[in-house]
Short mmCIF file of C-alpha atoms in Angstrom, two decimals:
data_model
loop_
_atom_site.label_atom_id
_atom_site.label_comp_id
_atom_site.label_asym_id
_atom_site.label_seq_id
_atom_site.Cartn_x
_atom_site.Cartn_y
_atom_site.Cartn_z
CA MET A 1 -92.67 -46.85 -22.12
CA GLY A 2 -91.94 -48.57 -18.81
CA ILE A 3 -93.35 -47.53 -15.47
CA PHE A 4 -90.12 -45.85 -14.33
CA GLU A 5 -89.83 -43.85 -17.56
CA LEU A 6 -93.49 -42.84 -17.31
CA PHE A 7 -92.99 -41.70 -13.71
CA ILE A 8 -89.85 -39.65 -14.45
CA SER A 9 -91.39 -38.27 -17.63
CA ALA A 10 -94.54 -37.08 -15.85
CA ILE A 11 -92.52 -35.29 -13.15
CA PHE A 12 -89.75 -33.71 -15.21
CA VAL A 13 -90.10 -34.04 -18.99
CA ASN A 14 -93.86 -33.60 -19.40
CA ASN A 15 -94.46 -31.61 -16.21
CA ILE A 16 -98.15 -30.76 -16.08
CA VAL A 17 -97.46 -27.07 -15.38
CA LEU A 18 -94.15 -26.35 -17.06
CA ALA A 19 -94.46 -28.44 -20.23
CA GLN A 20 -98.21 -28.87 -20.73
CA TYR A 21 -99.20 -25.46 -19.28
CA LEU A 22 -102.11 -26.79 -17.23
CA GLY A 23 -102.96 -25.47 -13.77
CA ASN A 24 -101.36 -22.05 -14.10
CA CYS A 25 -103.92 -20.24 -11.91
CA PRO A 26 -103.01 -21.97 -8.63
CA TYR A 27 -99.40 -22.20 -9.80
CA LEU A 28 -99.10 -18.42 -9.92
CA GLY A 29 -101.63 -17.67 -7.18
CA CYS A 30 -100.29 -19.98 -4.45
CA SER A 31 -96.58 -19.69 -5.12
CA LYS A 32 -95.82 -16.66 -2.98
CA ASP A 33 -95.11 -18.65 0.20
CA ARG A 34 -93.53 -22.11 0.49
CA LYS A 35 -95.89 -23.28 3.25
CA VAL A 36 -98.94 -22.31 1.21
CA ALA A 37 -97.37 -23.94 -1.87
CA LEU A 38 -96.77 -27.15 0.06
CA GLY A 39 -100.36 -27.14 1.33
CA MET A 40 -101.81 -26.50 -2.12
CA GLY A 41 -99.50 -29.08 -3.64
CA SER A 42 -100.59 -31.68 -1.09
CA ALA A 43 -104.25 -30.92 -1.74
CA VAL A 44 -103.71 -31.25 -5.48
CA VAL A 45 -101.83 -34.54 -5.05
CA PHE A 46 -104.76 -35.98 -3.10
CA VAL A 47 -107.39 -34.67 -5.51
CA ILE A 48 -105.56 -35.82 -8.66
CA ILE A 49 -104.97 -39.34 -7.33
CA MET A 50 -108.50 -39.78 -6.02
CA ALA A 51 -110.05 -38.17 -9.12
CA THR A 52 -108.03 -40.47 -11.36
CA LEU A 53 -109.13 -43.52 -9.38
CA CYS A 54 -112.81 -42.54 -9.38
CA THR A 55 -112.96 -41.37 -12.98
CA TRP A 56 -111.08 -44.41 -14.29
CA LEU A 57 -113.57 -46.72 -12.57
CA ILE A 58 -116.56 -44.67 -13.72
CA GLN A 59 -115.27 -44.51 -17.30
CA LYS A 60 -114.50 -48.24 -17.46
CA TYR A 61 -117.53 -49.65 -15.67
CA VAL A 62 -120.26 -47.06 -16.23
CA LEU A 63 -119.66 -44.73 -19.17
CA ASN A 64 -118.09 -47.30 -21.51
CA THR A 65 -120.47 -50.08 -20.47
CA LEU A 66 -123.57 -47.96 -21.02
CA ASP A 67 -122.12 -46.23 -24.10
CA LEU A 68 -122.29 -42.82 -22.37
CA GLY A 69 -118.80 -41.58 -23.30
CA TYR A 70 -120.21 -38.20 -24.31
CA LEU A 71 -120.90 -37.49 -20.62
CA GLN A 72 -117.23 -37.87 -19.68
CA THR A 73 -116.47 -34.18 -19.10
CA ILE A 74 -119.58 -33.53 -17.00
CA VAL A 75 -119.09 -36.65 -14.88
CA PHE A 76 -115.39 -35.93 -14.35
CA ILE A 77 -116.13 -32.35 -13.24
CA LEU A 78 -118.71 -33.61 -10.74
CA VAL A 79 -116.27 -36.14 -9.29
CA ILE A 80 -113.51 -33.52 -9.00
CA ALA A 81 -115.89 -31.01 -7.41
CA ALA A 82 -117.00 -33.55 -4.80
CA LEU A 83 -113.39 -34.40 -3.93
CA VAL A 84 -112.43 -30.73 -3.62
CA GLN A 85 -115.43 -30.15 -1.36
CA PHE A 86 -114.18 -32.98 0.86
CA VAL A 87 -110.66 -31.48 0.99
CA GLU A 88 -112.09 -28.05 1.75
CA MET A 89 -114.18 -29.35 4.65
CA PHE A 90 -111.21 -31.34 6.00
CA LEU A 91 -108.85 -28.36 5.90
CA LYS A 92 -111.42 -26.00 7.39
CA LYS A 93 -111.90 -28.37 10.33
CA MET A 94 -108.37 -29.72 10.85
CA ILE A 95 -105.96 -27.04 9.54
CA PRO A 96 -107.79 -23.69 9.62
CA SER A 97 -104.61 -21.64 9.10
CA LEU A 98 -103.87 -23.42 5.82
CA TYR A 99 -107.52 -23.19 4.83
CA SER A 100 -107.50 -19.41 5.27
CA SER A 101 -104.12 -18.95 3.57
CA LEU A 102 -105.24 -20.88 0.47
CA GLY A 103 -108.29 -18.64 0.23
CA ILE A 104 -110.10 -18.68 -3.10
CA PHE A 105 -107.54 -21.01 -4.66
CA LEU A 106 -108.74 -24.04 -2.69
CA PRO A 107 -112.20 -24.23 -4.29
CA LEU A 108 -110.56 -23.36 -7.61
CA ILE A 109 -108.94 -26.82 -7.61
CA THR A 110 -112.33 -27.88 -8.99
CA THR A 111 -111.64 -25.94 -12.16
CA ASN A 112 -107.89 -26.64 -12.10
CA CYS A 113 -107.25 -27.90 -15.58
CA ALA A 114 -104.26 -29.92 -14.31
CA VAL A 115 -106.66 -32.20 -12.40
CA MET A 116 -109.02 -32.53 -15.34
CA GLY A 117 -106.10 -32.87 -17.73
CA VAL A 118 -104.61 -35.83 -15.87
CA THR A 119 -107.95 -37.66 -15.69
CA ILE A 120 -108.56 -37.19 -19.40
CA LEU A 121 -104.96 -38.01 -20.41
CA VAL A 122 -105.24 -41.31 -18.53
CA GLN A 123 -108.34 -42.18 -20.55
CA ARG A 124 -106.80 -41.04 -23.83
CA GLU A 125 -103.68 -43.15 -23.30
CA GLU A 126 -105.84 -46.12 -22.19
CA TYR A 127 -103.67 -46.90 -19.17
CA ASP A 128 -104.67 -49.71 -16.83
CA LEU A 129 -105.66 -48.75 -13.27
CA ILE A 130 -102.22 -49.15 -11.68
CA THR A 131 -100.46 -47.25 -14.46
CA SER A 132 -103.14 -44.55 -14.27
CA LEU A 133 -102.60 -44.10 -10.55
CA LEU A 134 -98.82 -44.00 -10.95
CA TYR A 135 -99.17 -41.42 -13.72
CA ALA A 136 -101.52 -39.39 -11.51
CA LEU A 137 -99.07 -39.55 -8.61
CA ALA A 138 -96.13 -38.53 -10.79
CA SER A 139 -98.06 -35.71 -12.48
CA SER A 140 -99.27 -34.33 -9.17
CA LEU A 141 -95.76 -34.56 -7.67
CA GLY A 142 -94.51 -32.67 -10.72
CA PHE A 143 -97.15 -30.01 -10.06
CA MET A 144 -96.10 -29.80 -6.41
CA LEU A 145 -92.41 -29.63 -7.36
CA ALA A 146 -93.04 -26.75 -9.77
CA LEU A 147 -95.19 -24.96 -7.18
CA ILE A 148 -92.62 -25.27 -4.38
CA LEU A 149 -89.72 -24.26 -6.64
CA MET A 150 -91.66 -21.22 -7.81
CA ALA A 151 -92.52 -20.30 -4.21
CA GLY A 152 -88.84 -20.46 -3.26
CA ILE A 153 -87.92 -18.24 -6.20
CA ARG A 154 -90.66 -15.74 -5.43
CA GLU A 155 -89.65 -15.57 -1.76
CA ARG A 156 -86.10 -14.75 -2.85
CA LEU A 157 -87.39 -12.14 -5.30
CA GLU A 158 -89.06 -10.27 -2.43
CA SER A 159 -85.62 -9.21 -1.19
CA ALA A 160 -84.13 -8.69 -4.67
CA ARG A 161 -83.88 -5.38 -6.44
CA VAL A 162 -86.63 -5.79 -9.02
CA PRO A 163 -87.83 -2.71 -10.93
CA GLN A 164 -91.18 -1.43 -9.67
CA SER A 165 -92.95 -2.14 -12.96
CA MET A 166 -91.80 -5.78 -12.89
CA ARG A 167 -92.81 -6.64 -9.31
CA GLY A 168 -95.54 -9.19 -8.63
CA THR A 169 -97.14 -10.96 -11.57
CA PRO A 170 -94.78 -9.75 -14.34
CA ILE A 171 -91.65 -11.15 -12.70
CA ALA A 172 -93.57 -14.30 -11.71
CA LEU A 173 -94.49 -14.90 -15.36
CA ILE A 174 -90.88 -14.36 -16.44
CA MET A 175 -89.71 -16.82 -13.77
CA ALA A 176 -92.35 -19.35 -14.87
CA GLY A 177 -91.07 -19.07 -18.44
CA LEU A 178 -87.47 -19.53 -17.32
CA MET A 179 -88.42 -22.55 -15.21
CA SER A 180 -90.22 -24.01 -18.20
CA LEU A 181 -87.10 -23.54 -20.30
CA ALA A 182 -84.98 -25.14 -17.56
CA PHE A 183 -87.28 -28.16 -17.45
CA MET A 184 -86.90 -28.53 -21.23
CA ALA A 185 -83.36 -29.72 -20.49
CA PHE A 186 -84.93 -32.95 -19.20
CA LYS A 187 -86.30 -33.78 -22.68
CA GLY A 188 -83.29 -35.96 -23.42
CA MET A 189 -83.92 -38.19 -20.39
CA THR A 190 -86.59 -40.30 -22.12
CA ALA A 191 -86.50 -41.71 -25.60
#
């Protein structure tokens, strides 16, 4: 698969949230407002790219060299946690309104399985560094796209006539399922 196909596939066909079902907690939790969704999406883009860079280098030059592959999960979690801590400190200092609106979901990027999933998928597919970073960028942009689209839908649903029993999480889950089905239409784009 070429670089362009990999990029398009990671955004649309194999979207990390809508096709692989990773990262659903922040996807549902931060998709009530488009500004919050954009902020969370940006934070996830940064963390996924930096985590992929760091973990690829650690895997290649430390874990594989010293035959410590069994420590992969622990090391990757530590790297991701350190990066999220950096993002949290940056947002708290520079953009306090976004920091407060993200709330508990910002530190939960540490346990966001989309971040961990991308770092492990890169290792499983044995991509080189450049391909790994492009895949990380495309996957994180796919996450952000899904998050912003869901936020737009949920903002519109606030003014729609939704039955009382379906408001909030139930209608959000139905919309997530419908978006997932819509993204399945992209399956024919790549061979």
